[in-house]
């Protein structure tokens, strides 16, 4: 599973987008199936078809924007599809309206409450699963670094939270997840920030990671060149006097300044979110499972439950990472060389 993930990363943006699309479909299917009632759905034969239709409409809307951005580098193809892209939003909304009219037309006496509940559940799943996960795609277009780092931070936090909780856990963190402890929560958070700071420095010299993809066909073997965002360029920072004296004493050599990449400071903020807030995505998923009295969202991954059980923290993490990037990092313009 881990090897497959790294292979997808190495194959570049197109393979990552396809992976995210598969995850969206699988998780959406798992979440939708939780509210299904087989007996009632037999009397409402179009209910599952409508769930799939609304998913297709939203995917068309979301991926349409990204495909337009990608095809701008292929003028001959973009020219043929220009009318579709020019009216993409109107087409997407029209498709949704067809689904809405379809739904209203299928309302049946005796099933109103069930159908309205299904309609609301479908839209909740579309928002929490598909829309949030789409930020993973947005992150890819800013550089695979912004897709890979948040995922790695969540995984590392989960590992260290388990280790600290296993060896030192004494105080329960939240009732929804009885095995989660304050010791694991705090210890995992500290180790995640250390990892994020160091791992960011390791990735920052790799242009395959930090450059916005010049094309969807880019792979780890491509000769990627770009004007790197200034946050990835090392800068020298003066060390305050007291800290300099302490470090000089401990290391037995004078330290007046340190060289750090600005993105490493940003990684601390992203790591803090992965440690403090992202776990609540998992707690929310635990609450949903308790509400439906189930152990796992599915059995897609033997021994691990459903796909949703493995990615319950990743979507909110992707949304935050993109929001943070747009708000605090994308202030510097980045241009593709050559």
PDB file of N, CA, C and O in Angstrom, residues 185-220:
ATOM      1  N   UNK A 185      -1.886  12.884  22.282  1.00  0.00           N
ATOM      2  CA  UNK A 185      -2.246  14.098  21.532  1.00  0.00           C
ATOM      3  C   UNK A 185      -1.112  15.112  21.584  1.00  0.00           C
ATOM      4  O   UNK A 185      -0.705  15.660  20.550  1.00  0.00           O
ATOM      5  N   UNK A 186      -0.571  15.346  22.766  1.00  0.00           N
ATOM      6  CA  UNK A 186       0.496  16.354  22.930  1.00  0.00           C
ATOM      7  C   UNK A 186       1.824  15.827  22.390  1.00  0.00           C
ATOM      8  O   UNK A 186       2.539  16.523  21.650  1.00  0.00           O
ATOM      9  N   UNK A 187       2.171  14.588  22.752  1.00  0.00           N
ATOM     10  CA  UNK A 187       3.439  14.016  22.274  1.00  0.00           C
ATOM     11  C   UNK A 187       3.467  13.886  20.773  1.00  0.00           C
ATOM     12  O   UNK A 187       4.477  14.213  20.125  1.00  0.00           O
ATOM     13  N   UNK A 188       2.357  13.420  20.186  1.00  0.00           N
ATOM     14  CA  UNK A 188       2.281  13.314  18.738  1.00  0.00           C
ATOM     15  C   UNK A 188       2.408  14.663  18.070  1.00  0.00           C
ATOM     16  O   UNK A 188       3.058  14.799  17.024  1.00  0.00           O
ATOM     17  N   UNK A 189       1.803  15.684  18.682  1.00  0.00           N
ATOM     18  CA  UNK A 189       1.876  17.024  18.117  1.00  0.00           C
ATOM     19  C   UNK A 189       3.292  17.576  18.100  1.00  0.00           C
ATOM     20  O   UNK A 189       3.742  18.143  17.087  1.00  0.00           O
ATOM     21  N   UNK A 190       4.015  17.413  19.191  1.00  0.00           N
ATOM     22  CA  UNK A 190       5.385  17.917  19.265  1.00  0.00           C
ATOM     23  C   UNK A 190       6.288  17.220  18.253  1.00  0.00           C
ATOM     24  O   UNK A 190       7.078  17.870  17.556  1.00  0.00           O
ATOM     25  N   UNK A 191       6.161  15.902  18.157  1.00  0.00           N
ATOM     26  CA  UNK A 191       6.998  15.156  17.222  1.00  0.00           C
ATOM     27  C   UNK A 191       6.639  15.478  15.769  1.00  0.00           C
ATOM     28  O   UNK A 191       7.510  15.492  14.898  1.00  0.00           O
ATOM     29  N   UNK A 192       5.375  15.749  15.519  1.00  0.00           N
ATOM     30  CA  UNK A 192       4.955  16.111  14.164  1.00  0.00           C
ATOM     31  C   UNK A 192       5.562  17.440  13.744  1.00  0.00           C
ATOM     32  O   UNK A 192       5.991  17.613  12.591  1.00  0.00           O
ATOM     33  N   UNK A 193       5.645  18.385  14.667  1.00  0.00           N
ATOM     34  CA  UNK A 193       6.235  19.678  14.344  1.00  0.00           C
ATOM     35  C   UNK A 193       7.739  19.544  14.080  1.00  0.00           C
ATOM     36  O   UNK A 193       8.283  20.184  13.167  1.00  0.00           O
ATOM     37  N   UNK A 194       8.407  18.705  14.855  1.00  0.00           N
ATOM     38  CA  UNK A 194       9.832  18.458  14.611  1.00  0.00           C
ATOM     39  C   UNK A 194      10.026  17.806  13.243  1.00  0.00           C
ATOM     40  O   UNK A 194      10.892  18.210  12.455  1.00  0.00           O
ATOM     41  N   UNK A 195       9.212  16.805  12.973  1.00  0.00           N
ATOM     42  CA  UNK A 195       9.298  16.127  11.676  1.00  0.00           C
ATOM     43  C   UNK A 195       9.012  17.101  10.538  1.00  0.00           C
ATOM     44  O   UNK A 195       9.736  17.111   9.529  1.00  0.00           O
ATOM     45  N   UNK A 196       7.960  17.885  10.655  1.00  0.00           N
ATOM     46  CA  UNK A 196       7.591  18.817   9.597  1.00  0.00           C
ATOM     47  C   UNK A 196       8.699  19.805   9.297  1.00  0.00           C
ATOM     48  O   UNK A 196       8.990  20.098   8.129  1.00  0.00           O
ATOM     49  N   UNK A 197       9.341  20.328  10.330  1.00  0.00           N
ATOM     50  CA  UNK A 197      10.415  21.301  10.166  1.00  0.00           C
ATOM     51  C   UNK A 197      11.589  20.678   9.408  1.00  0.00           C
ATOM     52  O   UNK A 197      12.135  21.285   8.478  1.00  0.00           O
ATOM     53  N   UNK A 198      11.965  19.446   9.780  1.00  0.00           N
ATOM     54  CA  UNK A 198      13.108  18.783   9.148  1.00  0.00           C
ATOM     55  C   UNK A 198      12.755  18.257   7.759  1.00  0.00           C
ATOM     56  O   UNK A 198      13.541  18.394   6.806  1.00  0.00           O
ATOM     57  N   UNK A 199      11.581  17.662   7.605  1.00  0.00           N
ATOM     58  CA  UNK A 199      11.189  17.055   6.338  1.00  0.00           C
ATOM     59  C   UNK A 199      11.006  18.122   5.264  1.00  0.00           C
ATOM     60  O   UNK A 199      11.305  17.886   4.086  1.00  0.00           O
ATOM     61  N   UNK A 200      10.537  19.289   5.654  1.00  0.00           N
ATOM     62  CA  UNK A 200      10.377  20.389   4.702  1.00  0.00           C
ATOM     63  C   UNK A 200      11.716  20.800   4.112  1.00  0.00           C
ATOM     64  O   UNK A 200      11.841  21.042   2.912  1.00  0.00           O
ATOM     65  N   UNK A 201      12.741  20.873   4.963  1.00  0.00           N
ATOM     66  CA  UNK A 201      14.078  21.216   4.467  1.00  0.00           C
ATOM     67  C   UNK A 201      14.574  20.163   3.488  1.00  0.00           C
ATOM     68  O   UNK A 201      15.228  20.475   2.476  1.00  0.00           O
ATOM     69  N   UNK A 202      14.251  18.895   3.759  1.00  0.00           N
ATOM     70  CA  UNK A 202      14.691  17.805   2.893  1.00  0.00           C
ATOM     71  C   UNK A 202      14.052  17.875   1.511  1.00  0.00           C
ATOM     72  O   UNK A 202      14.704  17.626   0.492  1.00  0.00           O
ATOM     73  N   UNK A 203      12.771  18.247   1.456  1.00  0.00           N
ATOM     74  CA  UNK A 203      12.051  18.281   0.186  1.00  0.00           C
ATOM     75  C   UNK A 203      12.301  19.557  -0.626  1.00  0.00           C
ATOM     76  O   UNK A 203      12.061  19.582  -1.827  1.00  0.00           O
ATOM     77  N   UNK A 204      12.768  20.599   0.039  1.00  0.00           N
ATOM     78  CA  UNK A 204      12.803  21.922  -0.593  1.00  0.00           C
ATOM     79  C   UNK A 204      13.791  22.048  -1.742  1.00  0.00           C
ATOM     80  O   UNK A 204      13.671  22.956  -2.568  1.00  0.00           O
ATOM     81  N   UNK A 205      14.780  21.178  -1.798  1.00  0.00           N
ATOM     82  CA  UNK A 205      15.761  21.239  -2.895  1.00  0.00           C
ATOM     83  C   UNK A 205      15.317  20.436  -4.109  1.00  0.00           C
ATOM     84  O   UNK A 205      15.994  20.446  -5.137  1.00  0.00           O
ATOM     85  N   UNK A 206      14.208  19.732  -4.010  1.00  0.00           N
ATOM     86  CA  UNK A 206      13.757  18.837  -5.068  1.00  0.00           C
ATOM     87  C   UNK A 206      12.726  19.561  -5.922  1.00  0.00           C
ATOM     88  O   UNK A 206      11.578  19.734  -5.512  1.00  0.00           O
ATOM     89  N   UNK A 207      13.115  19.967  -7.111  1.00  0.00           N
ATOM     90  CA  UNK A 207      12.230  20.771  -7.952  1.00  0.00           C
ATOM     91  C   UNK A 207      10.999  19.998  -8.420  1.00  0.00           C
ATOM     92  O   UNK A 207       9.972  20.602  -8.738  1.00  0.00           O
ATOM     93  N   UNK A 208      11.100  18.678  -8.501  1.00  0.00           N
ATOM     94  CA  UNK A 208       9.924  17.871  -8.813  1.00  0.00           C
ATOM     95  C   UNK A 208       8.817  18.127  -7.790  1.00  0.00           C
ATOM     96  O   UNK A 208       7.628  18.087  -8.115  1.00  0.00           O
ATOM     97  N   UNK A 209       9.222  18.402  -6.558  1.00  0.00           N
ATOM     98  CA  UNK A 209       8.257  18.637  -5.482  1.00  0.00           C
ATOM     99  C   UNK A 209       7.788  20.089  -5.432  1.00  0.00           C
ATOM    100  O   UNK A 209       6.598  20.361  -5.274  1.00  0.00           O
ATOM    101  N   UNK A 210       8.703  21.033  -5.535  1.00  0.00           N
ATOM    102  CA  UNK A 210       8.368  22.423  -5.221  1.00  0.00           C
ATOM    103  C   UNK A 210       7.892  23.229  -6.430  1.00  0.00           C
ATOM    104  O   UNK A 210       7.269  24.283  -6.259  1.00  0.00           O
ATOM    105  N   UNK A 211       8.185  22.769  -7.649  1.00  0.00           N
ATOM    106  CA  UNK A 211       7.759  23.520  -8.835  1.00  0.00           C
ATOM    107  C   UNK A 211       6.309  23.205  -9.191  1.00  0.00           C
ATOM    108  O   UNK A 211       5.899  22.035  -9.151  1.00  0.00           O
ATOM    109  N   UNK A 212       5.527  24.206  -9.568  1.00  0.00           N
ATOM    110  CA  UNK A 212       4.208  23.921 -10.141  1.00  0.00           C
ATOM    111  C   UNK A 212       4.389  23.058 -11.380  1.00  0.00           C
ATOM    112  O   UNK A 212       5.260  23.346 -12.212  1.00  0.00           O
ATOM    113  N   UNK A 213       3.629  21.974 -11.539  1.00  0.00           N
ATOM    114  CA  UNK A 213       3.844  21.058 -12.666  1.00  0.00           C
ATOM    115  C   UNK A 213       3.727  21.782 -14.012  1.00  0.00           C
ATOM    116  O   UNK A 213       2.714  22.430 -14.283  1.00  0.00           O
ATOM    117  N   UNK A 214       4.746  21.687 -14.860  1.00  0.00           N
ATOM    118  CA  UNK A 214       4.662  22.299 -16.190  1.00  0.00           C
ATOM    119  C   UNK A 214       3.658  21.599 -17.091  1.00  0.00           C
ATOM    120  O   UNK A 214       3.168  22.169 -18.050  1.00  0.00           O
ATOM    121  N   UNK A 215       3.349  20.328 -16.776  1.00  0.00           N
ATOM    122  CA  UNK A 215       2.333  19.582 -17.523  1.00  0.00           C
ATOM    123  C   UNK A 215       1.857  18.427 -16.650  1.00  0.00           C
ATOM    124  O   UNK A 215       2.528  18.034 -15.690  1.00  0.00           O
ATOM    125  N   UNK A 216       0.706  17.873 -17.014  1.00  0.00           N
ATOM    126  CA  UNK A 216       0.173  16.738 -16.256  1.00  0.00           C
ATOM    127  C   UNK A 216       1.015  15.492 -16.464  1.00  0.00           C
ATOM    128  O   UNK A 216       0.920  14.538 -15.683  1.00  0.00           O
ATOM    129  N   UNK A 217       1.840  15.469 -17.500  1.00  0.00           N
ATOM    130  CA  UNK A 217       2.657  14.295 -17.804  1.00  0.00           C
ATOM    131  C   UNK A 217       3.988  14.297 -17.063  1.00  0.00           C
ATOM    132  O   UNK A 217       4.803  13.395 -17.252  1.00  0.00           O
ATOM    133  N   UNK A 218       4.228  15.283 -16.240  1.00  0.00           N
ATOM    134  CA  UNK A 218       5.473  15.344 -15.479  1.00  0.00           C
ATOM    135  C   UNK A 218       5.605  14.120 -14.580  1.00  0.00           C
ATOM    136  O   UNK A 218       4.634  13.683 -13.966  1.00  0.00           O
ATOM    137  N   UNK A 219       6.815  13.555 -14.508  1.00  0.00           N
ATOM    138  CA  UNK A 219       7.095  12.444 -13.603  1.00  0.00           C
ATOM    139  C   UNK A 219       8.359  12.761 -12.809  1.00  0.00           C
ATOM    140  O   UNK A 219       9.015  13.788 -13.040  1.00  0.00           O
ATOM    141  N   UNK A 220       8.702  11.862 -11.909  1.00  0.00           N
ATOM    142  CA  UNK A 220       9.894  12.065 -11.093  1.00  0.00           C
ATOM    143  C   UNK A 220      11.160  12.070 -11.947  1.00  0.00           C
ATOM    144  O   UNK A 220      12.197  12.592 -11.535  1.00  0.00           O
TER     145      UNK A 220
END
